[in-house]
Amino acid sequence: MPYTPYLVEKGASHSFVAEAKPPTVTMPRIKALMTGSLPGFIDVVRNLNSPALLEDNVITQAKAAGKRMIFYGDETWVKLFPQHFVEYDGTTSFFVSDYTEVDDNVTRHLDKVLKRGDWDVLILHYLGLDHIGHISGPSSPLIGHKLSEMDNILMKIHTSLLSEERENLSPNLLVLCGDHGMSETGSHGASSMEEVNTPLILISSAFERKPGDIRHPKHVQQTDLAATLAIGLGLPIPENSVGSLLFPSIEGRPVREQLRFLHLNAVQLSKLLQENVPSYKKGSNPAPAQHPASTEQQG
């Protein structure tokens, strides 16, 4: 994937290793990404027949704010968010032996949709890598070809967004992530390091990058994405989110804005704690006594 490491190492981006909590299967992980909460093992049972997601989430907040969202890919998203997309085309993940048509059905929309300016959020969920893993494992010779295909798609999207920005001078955000990893045998669902460690890359011309600026991927939680996307889109953080704002994404903003964003996250987490811990008591520490000298200086 030559283009993706280039963006990570030299481009205007921030890269992370995001930990996905078990169960590492698709539906619970989508819920974690969009709600910031921690789905339980009951969601494994629901994975093949996902009901609509009623819990507060980024997609519902975006729709309420009038954002126009388009989706192509794994139909689990359409089941979770049945009335949220102005345009969608879902592909089934049931036929695990298919690792080409499921992805081609996503990519065939790209050229047309990237030329249009009538959407705010575009979500693409590719299935091919997952299916190859199930068929022949992560060491399959098919993996390299699929990764190359995904790299070319990322390059197509990124260059298209940069071209658009030159016209409207408004930065976009491109998020590359995985819902879960893959074990040494190509499966997923458990808690091995290979299954829970997922890539998370945020790419935007809004991020500053100085020549020679070397950044090593930080380890974060997969649930951190919901709070980060909500703040980036100017939306309320989902009420059950346990995630923290990914601070590198705002470190180029004025300090006053950074503090405001961190305060929003802190208030949301404090409210969540208060509602879910019966013994919670808000701190009431008295203000520290002020030294006379500092009082005079202030005066």
PDB file of C-alpha atoms in Angstrom:
ATOM      1  CA  MET A   1       0.000   0.000   0.000  1.00  0.00           C
ATOM      2  CA  PRO A   2       2.519   2.674  -1.078  1.00  0.00           C
ATOM      3  CA  TYR A   3       0.165   5.671  -0.983  1.00  0.00           C
ATOM      4  CA  THR A   4      -1.201   5.047   2.510  1.00  0.00           C
ATOM      5  CA  PRO A   5       2.216   4.878   4.275  1.00  0.00           C
ATOM      6  CA  TYR A   6       3.225   7.999   2.359  1.00  0.00           C
ATOM      7  CA  LEU A   7       0.263   9.875   3.886  1.00  0.00           C
ATOM      8  CA  VAL A   8       1.042   8.453   7.325  1.00  0.00           C
ATOM      9  CA  GLU A   9       4.741   9.350   7.202  1.00  0.00           C
ATOM     10  CA  LYS A  10       4.718  12.650   5.305  1.00  0.00           C
ATOM     11  CA  GLY A  11       1.157  13.770   4.679  1.00  0.00           C
ATOM     12  CA  ALA A  12      -1.225  15.929   6.703  1.00  0.00           C
ATOM     13  CA  SER A  13      -2.510  13.062   8.822  1.00  0.00           C
ATOM     14  CA  HIS A  14      -2.663  11.462  12.246  1.00  0.00           C
ATOM     15  CA  SER A  15      -2.381   7.692  12.605  1.00  0.00           C
ATOM     16  CA  PHE A  16      -3.390   5.495  15.521  1.00  0.00           C
ATOM     17  CA  VAL A  17      -3.667   1.879  16.562  1.00  0.00           C
ATOM     18  CA  ALA A  18      -7.268   1.657  17.777  1.00  0.00           C
ATOM     19  CA  GLU A  19      -8.160  -1.125  20.189  1.00  0.00           C
ATOM     20  CA  ALA A  20     -11.459  -2.837  19.440  1.00  0.00           C
ATOM     21  CA  LYS A  21     -13.012  -4.545  22.437  1.00  0.00           C
ATOM     22  CA  PRO A  22     -14.356  -8.101  22.050  1.00  0.00           C
ATOM     23  CA  PRO A  23     -16.556  -9.348  20.493  1.00  0.00           C
ATOM     24  CA  THR A  24     -14.591  -8.469  17.351  1.00  0.00           C
ATOM     25  CA  VAL A  25     -17.408  -8.943  14.857  1.00  0.00           C
ATOM     26  CA  THR A  26     -18.863  -6.359  12.510  1.00  0.00           C
ATOM     27  CA  MET A  27     -22.152  -5.182  13.997  1.00  0.00           C
ATOM     28  CA  PRO A  28     -20.911  -4.538  17.567  1.00  0.00           C
ATOM     29  CA  ARG A  29     -17.853  -2.778  16.174  1.00  0.00           C
ATOM     30  CA  ILE A  30     -19.923  -0.458  13.961  1.00  0.00           C
ATOM     31  CA  LYS A  31     -21.989   0.370  17.033  1.00  0.00           C
ATOM     32  CA  ALA A  32     -18.819   1.115  18.994  1.00  0.00           C
ATOM     33  CA  LEU A  33     -17.469   3.353  16.223  1.00  0.00           C
ATOM     34  CA  MET A  34     -20.683   5.369  15.937  1.00  0.00           C
ATOM     35  CA  THR A  35     -21.934   5.424  19.560  1.00  0.00           C
ATOM     36  CA  GLY A  36     -18.621   5.419  21.405  1.00  0.00           C
ATOM     37  CA  SER A  37     -20.109   2.817  23.767  1.00  0.00           C
ATOM     38  CA  LEU A  38     -19.165  -0.810  24.424  1.00  0.00           C
ATOM     39  CA  PRO A  39     -21.634  -3.315  22.903  1.00  0.00           C
ATOM     40  CA  GLY A  40     -21.921  -6.644  24.715  1.00  0.00           C
ATOM     41  CA  PHE A  41     -21.831 -10.247  23.615  1.00  0.00           C
ATOM     42  CA  ILE A  42     -25.612 -10.241  23.057  1.00  0.00           C
ATOM     43  CA  ASP A  43     -24.769  -8.280  19.921  1.00  0.00           C
ATOM     44  CA  VAL A  44     -22.978 -11.331  18.522  1.00  0.00           C
ATOM     45  CA  VAL A  45     -26.371 -13.041  18.386  1.00  0.00           C
ATOM     46  CA  ARG A  46     -27.805 -10.032  16.584  1.00  0.00           C
ATOM     47  CA  ASN A  47     -24.901  -9.754  14.161  1.00  0.00           C
ATOM     48  CA  LEU A  48     -26.647 -11.654  11.349  1.00  0.00           C
ATOM     49  CA  ASN A  49     -29.970  -9.875  11.852  1.00  0.00           C
ATOM     50  CA  SER A  50     -29.176  -6.404  13.108  1.00  0.00           C
ATOM     51  CA  PRO A  51     -32.104  -4.369  14.440  1.00  0.00           C
ATOM     52  CA  ALA A  52     -32.201  -0.606  13.945  1.00  0.00           C
ATOM     53  CA  LEU A  53     -29.839   1.180  16.324  1.00  0.00           C
ATOM     54  CA  LEU A  54     -31.862   3.283  18.790  1.00  0.00           C
ATOM     55  CA  GLU A  55     -28.934   4.283  21.003  1.00  0.00           C
ATOM     56  CA  ASP A  56     -27.656   7.844  20.521  1.00  0.00           C
ATOM     57  CA  ASN A  57     -25.013   7.881  17.785  1.00  0.00           C
ATOM     58  CA  VAL A  58     -23.127  10.083  15.325  1.00  0.00           C
ATOM     59  CA  ILE A  59     -25.245   9.036  12.319  1.00  0.00           C
ATOM     60  CA  THR A  60     -28.554   9.921  14.008  1.00  0.00           C
ATOM     61  CA  GLN A  61     -27.124  13.222  15.245  1.00  0.00           C
ATOM     62  CA  ALA A  62     -25.849  14.034  11.755  1.00  0.00           C
ATOM     63  CA  LYS A  63     -29.238  13.359  10.196  1.00  0.00           C
ATOM     64  CA  ALA A  64     -30.958  15.521  12.819  1.00  0.00           C
ATOM     65  CA  ALA A  65     -28.522  18.319  11.918  1.00  0.00           C
ATOM     66  CA  GLY A  66     -29.493  18.065   8.233  1.00  0.00           C
ATOM     67  CA  LYS A  67     -26.325  16.331   7.052  1.00  0.00           C
ATOM     68  CA  ARG A  68     -26.744  14.449   3.783  1.00  0.00           C
ATOM     69  CA  MET A  69     -25.185  11.003   4.106  1.00  0.00           C
ATOM     70  CA  ILE A  70     -24.467   8.371   1.456  1.00  0.00           C
ATOM     71  CA  PHE A  71     -23.497   4.765   2.113  1.00  0.00           C
ATOM     72  CA  TYR A  72     -22.137   1.895   0.000  1.00  0.00           C
ATOM     73  CA  GLY A  73     -21.013  -1.473   1.323  1.00  0.00           C
ATOM     74  CA  ASP A  74     -21.841  -3.969   4.066  1.00  0.00           C
ATOM     75  CA  GLU A  75     -25.634  -3.926   4.476  1.00  0.00           C
ATOM     76  CA  THR A  76     -25.243  -4.104   8.275  1.00  0.00           C
ATOM     77  CA  TRP A  77     -25.061  -0.294   8.168  1.00  0.00           C
ATOM     78  CA  VAL A  78     -28.397  -0.091   6.354  1.00  0.00           C
ATOM     79  CA  LYS A  79     -30.002  -2.361   8.954  1.00  0.00           C
ATOM     80  CA  LEU A  80     -28.615  -0.300  11.829  1.00  0.00           C
ATOM     81  CA  PHE A  81     -29.541   3.025  10.185  1.00  0.00           C
ATOM     82  CA  PRO A  82     -32.561   2.240   7.941  1.00  0.00           C
ATOM     83  CA  GLN A  83     -33.827   5.807   7.452  1.00  0.00           C
ATOM     84  CA  HIS A  84     -30.630   7.801   7.649  1.00  0.00           C
ATOM     85  CA  PHE A  85     -29.015   7.744   4.198  1.00  0.00           C
ATOM     86  CA  VAL A  86     -30.217   9.842   1.269  1.00  0.00           C
ATOM     87  CA  GLU A  87     -28.657   7.226  -1.003  1.00  0.00           C
ATOM     88  CA  TYR A  88     -27.328   3.743  -0.301  1.00  0.00           C
ATOM     89  CA  ASP A  89     -26.433   0.427  -1.850  1.00  0.00           C
ATOM     90  CA  GLY A  90     -25.894  -2.441   0.582  1.00  0.00           C
ATOM     91  CA  THR A  91     -23.993  -5.635  -0.198  1.00  0.00           C
ATOM     92  CA  THR A  92     -24.443  -8.855   1.752  1.00  0.00           C
ATOM     93  CA  SER A  93     -21.546 -10.297   3.739  1.00  0.00           C
ATOM     94  CA  PHE A  94     -23.154 -13.741   3.755  1.00  0.00           C
ATOM     95  CA  PHE A  95     -21.276 -15.109   0.717  1.00  0.00           C
ATOM     96  CA  VAL A  96     -17.842 -15.280   2.300  1.00  0.00           C
ATOM     97  CA  SER A  97     -16.258 -16.846  -0.777  1.00  0.00           C
ATOM     98  CA  ASP A  98     -16.912 -13.643  -2.752  1.00  0.00           C
ATOM     99  CA  TYR A  99     -14.132 -11.102  -2.318  1.00  0.00           C
ATOM    100  CA  THR A 100     -14.424  -9.266  -5.646  1.00  0.00           C
ATOM    101  CA  GLU A 101     -18.049  -8.486  -6.470  1.00  0.00           C
ATOM    102  CA  VAL A 102     -18.828  -7.202  -2.962  1.00  0.00           C
ATOM    103  CA  ASP A 103     -16.073  -4.604  -3.330  1.00  0.00           C
ATOM    104  CA  ASP A 104     -16.694  -3.841  -7.001  1.00  0.00           C
ATOM    105  CA  ASN A 105     -20.277  -3.000  -6.042  1.00  0.00           C
ATOM    106  CA  VAL A 106     -18.917  -0.304  -3.728  1.00  0.00           C
ATOM    107  CA  THR A 107     -16.258   1.069  -6.074  1.00  0.00           C
ATOM    108  CA  ARG A 108     -18.571   1.346  -9.090  1.00  0.00           C
ATOM    109  CA  HIS A 109     -20.291   4.299  -7.408  1.00  0.00           C
ATOM    110  CA  LEU A 110     -17.107   6.208  -6.581  1.00  0.00           C
ATOM    111  CA  ASP A 111     -16.344   8.212  -9.739  1.00  0.00           C
ATOM    112  CA  LYS A 112     -19.882   9.527  -9.934  1.00  0.00           C
ATOM    113  CA  VAL A 113     -20.349  10.361  -6.263  1.00  0.00           C
ATOM    114  CA  LEU A 114     -16.946  12.061  -5.880  1.00  0.00           C
ATOM    115  CA  LYS A 115     -17.843  14.484  -8.676  1.00  0.00           C
ATOM    116  CA  ARG A 116     -21.048  15.479  -6.938  1.00  0.00           C
ATOM    117  CA  GLY A 117     -21.260  18.119  -4.256  1.00  0.00           C
ATOM    118  CA  ASP A 118     -24.624  17.131  -2.813  1.00  0.00           C
ATOM    119  CA  TRP A 119     -23.438  15.141   0.229  1.00  0.00           C
ATOM    120  CA  ASP A 120     -21.771  15.850   3.565  1.00  0.00           C
ATOM    121  CA  VAL A 121     -20.779  12.354   4.699  1.00  0.00           C
ATOM    122  CA  LEU A 122     -19.787   9.376   2.543  1.00  0.00           C
ATOM    123  CA  ILE A 123     -19.339   5.969   4.204  1.00  0.00           C
ATOM    124  CA  LEU A 124     -17.762   3.029   2.348  1.00  0.00           C
ATOM    125  CA  HIS A 125     -17.494  -0.406   3.970  1.00  0.00           C
ATOM    126  CA  TYR A 126     -15.422  -2.846   1.921  1.00  0.00           C
ATOM    127  CA  LEU A 127     -15.709  -6.581   2.604  1.00  0.00           C
ATOM    128  CA  GLY A 128     -13.059  -8.241   0.428  1.00  0.00           C
ATOM    129  CA  LEU A 129     -10.171  -8.365   2.925  1.00  0.00           C
ATOM    130  CA  ASP A 130     -12.417  -9.896   5.566  1.00  0.00           C
ATOM    131  CA  HIS A 131     -13.640 -12.559   3.146  1.00  0.00           C
ATOM    132  CA  ILE A 132     -10.136 -13.447   1.940  1.00  0.00           C
ATOM    133  CA  GLY A 133      -9.111 -13.928   5.565  1.00  0.00           C
ATOM    134  CA  HIS A 134     -11.958 -16.339   6.145  1.00  0.00           C
ATOM    135  CA  ILE A 135     -11.172 -18.249   2.951  1.00  0.00           C
ATOM    136  CA  SER A 136      -7.401 -18.640   3.165  1.00  0.00           C
ATOM    137  CA  GLY A 137      -5.996 -16.601   6.063  1.00  0.00           C
ATOM    138  CA  PRO A 138      -3.870 -13.451   6.327  1.00  0.00           C
ATOM    139  CA  SER A 139      -0.901 -15.003   4.504  1.00  0.00           C
ATOM    140  CA  SER A 140      -2.910 -15.676   1.354  1.00  0.00           C
ATOM    141  CA  PRO A 141      -1.374 -14.344  -1.894  1.00  0.00           C
ATOM    142  CA  LEU A 142      -4.774 -12.730  -2.491  1.00  0.00           C
ATOM    143  CA  ILE A 143      -4.173 -10.308   0.399  1.00  0.00           C
ATOM    144  CA  GLY A 144      -1.469  -8.320  -1.420  1.00  0.00           C
ATOM    145  CA  HIS A 145      -3.655  -7.723  -4.473  1.00  0.00           C
ATOM    146  CA  LYS A 146      -6.579  -6.632  -2.303  1.00  0.00           C
ATOM    147  CA  LEU A 147      -4.433  -4.255  -0.247  1.00  0.00           C
ATOM    148  CA  SER A 148      -3.132  -2.709  -3.471  1.00  0.00           C
ATOM    149  CA  GLU A 149      -6.724  -2.255  -4.647  1.00  0.00           C
ATOM    150  CA  MET A 150      -7.681  -0.563  -1.349  1.00  0.00           C
ATOM    151  CA  ASP A 151      -4.621   1.697  -1.566  1.00  0.00           C
ATOM    152  CA  ASN A 152      -5.623   2.862  -5.050  1.00  0.00           C
ATOM    153  CA  ILE A 153      -9.137   3.580  -3.827  1.00  0.00           C
ATOM    154  CA  LEU A 154      -7.802   5.645  -0.932  1.00  0.00           C
ATOM    155  CA  MET A 155      -5.622   7.599  -3.377  1.00  0.00           C
ATOM    156  CA  LYS A 156      -8.608   8.206  -5.671  1.00  0.00           C
ATOM    157  CA  ILE A 157     -10.726   9.557  -2.804  1.00  0.00           C
ATOM    158  CA  HIS A 158      -7.941  11.657  -1.315  1.00  0.00           C
ATOM    159  CA  THR A 159      -6.889  13.305  -4.573  1.00  0.00           C
ATOM    160  CA  SER A 160     -10.539  14.016  -5.395  1.00  0.00           C
ATOM    161  CA  LEU A 161     -11.079  15.704  -2.025  1.00  0.00           C
ATOM    162  CA  LEU A 162      -7.910  17.790  -2.459  1.00  0.00           C
ATOM    163  CA  SER A 163      -9.109  18.898  -5.890  1.00  0.00           C
ATOM    164  CA  GLU A 164     -12.452  19.937  -4.419  1.00  0.00           C
ATOM    165  CA  GLU A 165     -10.746  21.855  -1.628  1.00  0.00           C
ATOM    166  CA  ARG A 166      -8.838  23.965  -4.120  1.00  0.00           C
ATOM    167  CA  GLU A 167     -12.194  25.224  -5.356  1.00  0.00           C
ATOM    168  CA  ASN A 168     -14.127  25.788  -2.135  1.00  0.00           C
ATOM    169  CA  LEU A 169     -11.180  26.295   0.298  1.00  0.00           C
ATOM    170  CA  SER A 170     -12.901  24.183   2.965  1.00  0.00           C
ATOM    171  CA  PRO A 171     -10.942  21.218   4.376  1.00  0.00           C
ATOM    172  CA  ASN A 172     -12.391  17.694   4.326  1.00  0.00           C
ATOM    173  CA  LEU A 173     -11.695  14.812   6.677  1.00  0.00           C
ATOM    174  CA  LEU A 174     -10.903  11.332   5.338  1.00  0.00           C
ATOM    175  CA  VAL A 175     -11.036   8.500   7.887  1.00  0.00           C
ATOM    176  CA  LEU A 176      -9.507   5.097   7.134  1.00  0.00           C
ATOM    177  CA  CYS A 177     -10.257   2.405   9.687  1.00  0.00           C
ATOM    178  CA  GLY A 178     -11.036  -1.247  10.267  1.00  0.00           C
ATOM    179  CA  ASP A 179     -13.928  -2.530  12.342  1.00  0.00           C
ATOM    180  CA  HIS A 180     -11.823  -5.445  13.620  1.00  0.00           C
ATOM    181  CA  GLY A 181      -8.598  -7.299  12.916  1.00  0.00           C
ATOM    182  CA  MET A 182      -7.829 -10.839  11.795  1.00  0.00           C
ATOM    183  CA  SER A 183      -6.331 -13.768  13.701  1.00  0.00           C
ATOM    184  CA  GLU A 184      -3.451 -15.877  12.400  1.00  0.00           C
ATOM    185  CA  THR A 185      -6.024 -18.270  10.977  1.00  0.00           C
ATOM    186  CA  GLY A 186      -8.020 -15.489   9.294  1.00  0.00           C
ATOM    187  CA  SER A 187     -10.954 -15.485  11.700  1.00  0.00           C
ATOM    188  CA  HIS A 188     -12.169 -12.870  14.166  1.00  0.00           C
ATOM    189  CA  GLY A 189     -14.507 -12.532  17.130  1.00  0.00           C
ATOM    190  CA  ALA A 190     -12.134 -13.183  20.024  1.00  0.00           C
ATOM    191  CA  SER A 191      -9.566 -11.051  21.838  1.00  0.00           C
ATOM    192  CA  SER A 192      -6.156 -11.859  20.365  1.00  0.00           C
ATOM    193  CA  MET A 193      -3.900  -8.892  19.648  1.00  0.00           C
ATOM    194  CA  GLU A 194      -4.295  -9.416  15.900  1.00  0.00           C
ATOM    195  CA  GLU A 195      -8.079  -9.256  16.233  1.00  0.00           C
ATOM    196  CA  VAL A 196      -8.387  -6.225  18.523  1.00  0.00           C
ATOM    197  CA  ASN A 197      -5.683  -3.983  17.017  1.00  0.00           C
ATOM    198  CA  THR A 198      -7.118  -1.983  14.129  1.00  0.00           C
ATOM    199  CA  PRO A 199      -5.733   0.862  11.998  1.00  0.00           C
ATOM    200  CA  LEU A 200      -7.200   4.347  12.353  1.00  0.00           C
ATOM    201  CA  ILE A 201      -5.897   7.135  10.124  1.00  0.00           C
ATOM    202  CA  LEU A 202      -7.302  10.674  10.017  1.00  0.00           C
ATOM    203  CA  ILE A 203      -6.313  12.610   6.885  1.00  0.00           C
ATOM    204  CA  SER A 204      -7.056  16.299   6.366  1.00  0.00           C
ATOM    205  CA  SER A 205      -5.389  19.380   4.945  1.00  0.00           C
ATOM    206  CA  ALA A 206      -6.489  21.074   8.179  1.00  0.00           C
ATOM    207  CA  PHE A 207      -3.734  19.160   9.993  1.00  0.00           C
ATOM    208  CA  GLU A 208      -0.361  20.878  10.047  1.00  0.00           C
ATOM    209  CA  ARG A 209       2.699  18.857   9.106  1.00  0.00           C
ATOM    210  CA  LYS A 210       6.192  20.320   9.157  1.00  0.00           C
ATOM    211  CA  PRO A 211       9.042  18.818   7.098  1.00  0.00           C
ATOM    212  CA  GLY A 212      10.838  16.115   9.064  1.00  0.00           C
ATOM    213  CA  ASP A 213       7.942  15.771  11.512  1.00  0.00           C
ATOM    214  CA  ILE A 214       8.064  12.072  12.458  1.00  0.00           C
ATOM    215  CA  ARG A 215       5.007  10.720  14.243  1.00  0.00           C
ATOM    216  CA  HIS A 216       4.601   7.272  15.725  1.00  0.00           C
ATOM    217  CA  PRO A 217       1.057   5.853  15.860  1.00  0.00           C
ATOM    218  CA  LYS A 218      -0.475   6.256  19.303  1.00  0.00           C
ATOM    219  CA  HIS A 219      -2.579   3.524  20.892  1.00  0.00           C
ATOM    220  CA  VAL A 220      -6.157   4.685  21.431  1.00  0.00           C
ATOM    221  CA  GLN A 221      -9.589   3.137  21.874  1.00  0.00           C
ATOM    222  CA  GLN A 222     -11.868   2.452  18.925  1.00  0.00           C
ATOM    223  CA  THR A 223     -14.624   4.190  20.900  1.00  0.00           C
ATOM    224  CA  ASP A 224     -12.649   7.468  20.707  1.00  0.00           C
ATOM    225  CA  LEU A 225     -13.725   7.966  17.099  1.00  0.00           C
ATOM    226  CA  ALA A 226     -17.364   8.830  17.930  1.00  0.00           C
ATOM    227  CA  ALA A 227     -16.468  11.818  20.111  1.00  0.00           C
ATOM    228  CA  THR A 228     -13.883  12.997  17.582  1.00  0.00           C
ATOM    229  CA  LEU A 229     -16.271  12.800  14.623  1.00  0.00           C
ATOM    230  CA  ALA A 230     -19.065  14.485  16.586  1.00  0.00           C
ATOM    231  CA  ILE A 231     -16.888  17.449  17.526  1.00  0.00           C
ATOM    232  CA  GLY A 232     -15.451  17.644  14.017  1.00  0.00           C
ATOM    233  CA  LEU A 233     -18.950  17.786  12.518  1.00  0.00           C
ATOM    234  CA  GLY A 234     -20.241  20.221  15.132  1.00  0.00           C
ATOM    235  CA  LEU A 235     -22.599  17.622  16.625  1.00  0.00           C
ATOM    236  CA  PRO A 236     -23.366  16.603  20.228  1.00  0.00           C
ATOM    237  CA  ILE A 237     -21.206  13.733  21.463  1.00  0.00           C
ATOM    238  CA  PRO A 238     -23.379  10.570  21.751  1.00  0.00           C
ATOM    239  CA  GLU A 239     -24.646  10.451  25.315  1.00  0.00           C
ATOM    240  CA  ASN A 240     -23.350   6.933  26.083  1.00  0.00           C
ATOM    241  CA  SER A 241     -19.917   7.457  24.566  1.00  0.00           C
ATOM    242  CA  VAL A 242     -17.025   6.460  26.823  1.00  0.00           C
ATOM    243  CA  GLY A 243     -14.445   7.696  24.314  1.00  0.00           C
ATOM    244  CA  SER A 244     -12.049  10.601  24.502  1.00  0.00           C
ATOM    245  CA  LEU A 245     -11.547  13.216  21.824  1.00  0.00           C
ATOM    246  CA  LEU A 246      -8.440  12.329  19.804  1.00  0.00           C
ATOM    247  CA  PHE A 247      -6.488  15.422  20.789  1.00  0.00           C
ATOM    248  CA  PRO A 248      -4.024  15.448  17.853  1.00  0.00           C
ATOM    249  CA  SER A 249      -6.970  16.184  15.571  1.00  0.00           C
ATOM    250  CA  ILE A 250      -7.504  19.599  17.224  1.00  0.00           C
ATOM    251  CA  GLU A 251      -3.974  20.545  18.302  1.00  0.00           C
ATOM    252  CA  GLY A 252      -3.675  22.973  15.403  1.00  0.00           C
ATOM    253  CA  ARG A 253      -6.745  24.932  16.532  1.00  0.00           C
ATOM    254  CA  PRO A 254      -6.553  28.060  18.738  1.00  0.00           C
ATOM    255  CA  VAL A 255      -6.102  27.230  22.435  1.00  0.00           C
ATOM    256  CA  ARG A 256      -9.538  28.633  23.311  1.00  0.00           C
ATOM    257  CA  GLU A 257     -11.172  26.227  20.854  1.00  0.00           C
ATOM    258  CA  GLN A 258      -9.103  23.288  22.124  1.00  0.00           C
ATOM    259  CA  LEU A 259     -10.271  23.993  25.669  1.00  0.00           C
ATOM    260  CA  ARG A 260     -13.894  24.293  24.541  1.00  0.00           C
ATOM    261  CA  PHE A 261     -13.775  20.946  22.736  1.00  0.00           C
ATOM    262  CA  LEU A 262     -12.120  19.230  25.714  1.00  0.00           C
ATOM    263  CA  HIS A 263     -14.721  20.787  28.020  1.00  0.00           C
ATOM    264  CA  LEU A 264     -17.564  19.417  25.880  1.00  0.00           C
ATOM    265  CA  ASN A 265     -16.064  15.926  26.129  1.00  0.00           C
ATOM    266  CA  ALA A 266     -15.495  16.253  29.877  1.00  0.00           C
ATOM    267  CA  VAL A 267     -19.060  17.411  30.536  1.00  0.00           C
ATOM    268  CA  GLN A 268     -20.495  14.529  28.491  1.00  0.00           C
ATOM    269  CA  LEU A 269     -18.338  11.938  30.299  1.00  0.00           C
ATOM    270  CA  SER A 270     -19.176  13.472  33.689  1.00  0.00           C
ATOM    271  CA  LYS A 271     -22.896  13.266  32.941  1.00  0.00           C
ATOM    272  CA  LEU A 272     -22.544   9.650  31.817  1.00  0.00           C
ATOM    273  CA  LEU A 273     -20.688   8.800  35.032  1.00  0.00           C
ATOM    274  CA  GLN A 274     -23.286  10.539  37.176  1.00  0.00           C
ATOM    275  CA  GLU A 275     -26.165   8.674  35.511  1.00  0.00           C
ATOM    276  CA  ASN A 276     -24.570   5.217  35.711  1.00  0.00           C
ATOM    277  CA  VAL A 277     -22.770   5.208  39.074  1.00  0.00           C
ATOM    278  CA  PRO A 278     -25.235   5.513  41.980  1.00  0.00           C
ATOM    279  CA  SER A 279     -22.502   6.485  44.440  1.00  0.00           C
ATOM    280  CA  TYR A 280     -21.221   9.276  42.184  1.00  0.00           C
ATOM    281  CA  LYS A 281     -20.862  12.639  43.900  1.00  0.00           C
ATOM    282  CA  LYS A 282     -19.715  15.730  42.146  1.00  0.00           C
ATOM    283  CA  GLY A 283     -16.505  17.063  43.625  1.00  0.00           C
ATOM    284  CA  SER A 284     -16.926  20.095  45.875  1.00  0.00           C
ATOM    285  CA  ASN A 285     -13.346  20.902  46.764  1.00  0.00           C
ATOM    286  CA  PRO A 286     -13.040  24.382  48.287  1.00  0.00           C
ATOM    287  CA  ALA A 287     -11.046  26.894  46.323  1.00  0.00           C
ATOM    288  CA  PRO A 288      -7.429  27.072  47.531  1.00  0.00           C
ATOM    289  CA  ALA A 289      -6.520  30.049  49.677  1.00  0.00           C
ATOM    290  CA  GLN A 290      -4.918  32.759  47.631  1.00  0.00           C
ATOM    291  CA  HIS A 291      -1.484  34.058  48.613  1.00  0.00           C
ATOM    292  CA  PRO A 292      -1.597  37.771  49.500  1.00  0.00           C
ATOM    293  CA  ALA A 293       1.177  38.509  47.041  1.00  0.00           C
ATOM    294  CA  SER A 294      -0.800  37.016  44.145  1.00  0.00           C
ATOM    295  CA  THR A 295      -3.847  39.078  45.196  1.00  0.00           C
ATOM    296  CA  GLU A 296      -1.814  42.239  45.011  1.00  0.00           C
ATOM    297  CA  GLN A 297      -0.480  41.262  41.594  1.00  0.00           C
ATOM    298  CA  GLN A 298      -3.981  40.662  40.296  1.00  0.00           C
ATOM    299  CA  GLY A 299      -5.133  43.951  41.725  1.00  0.00           C
TER     300      GLY A 299
END
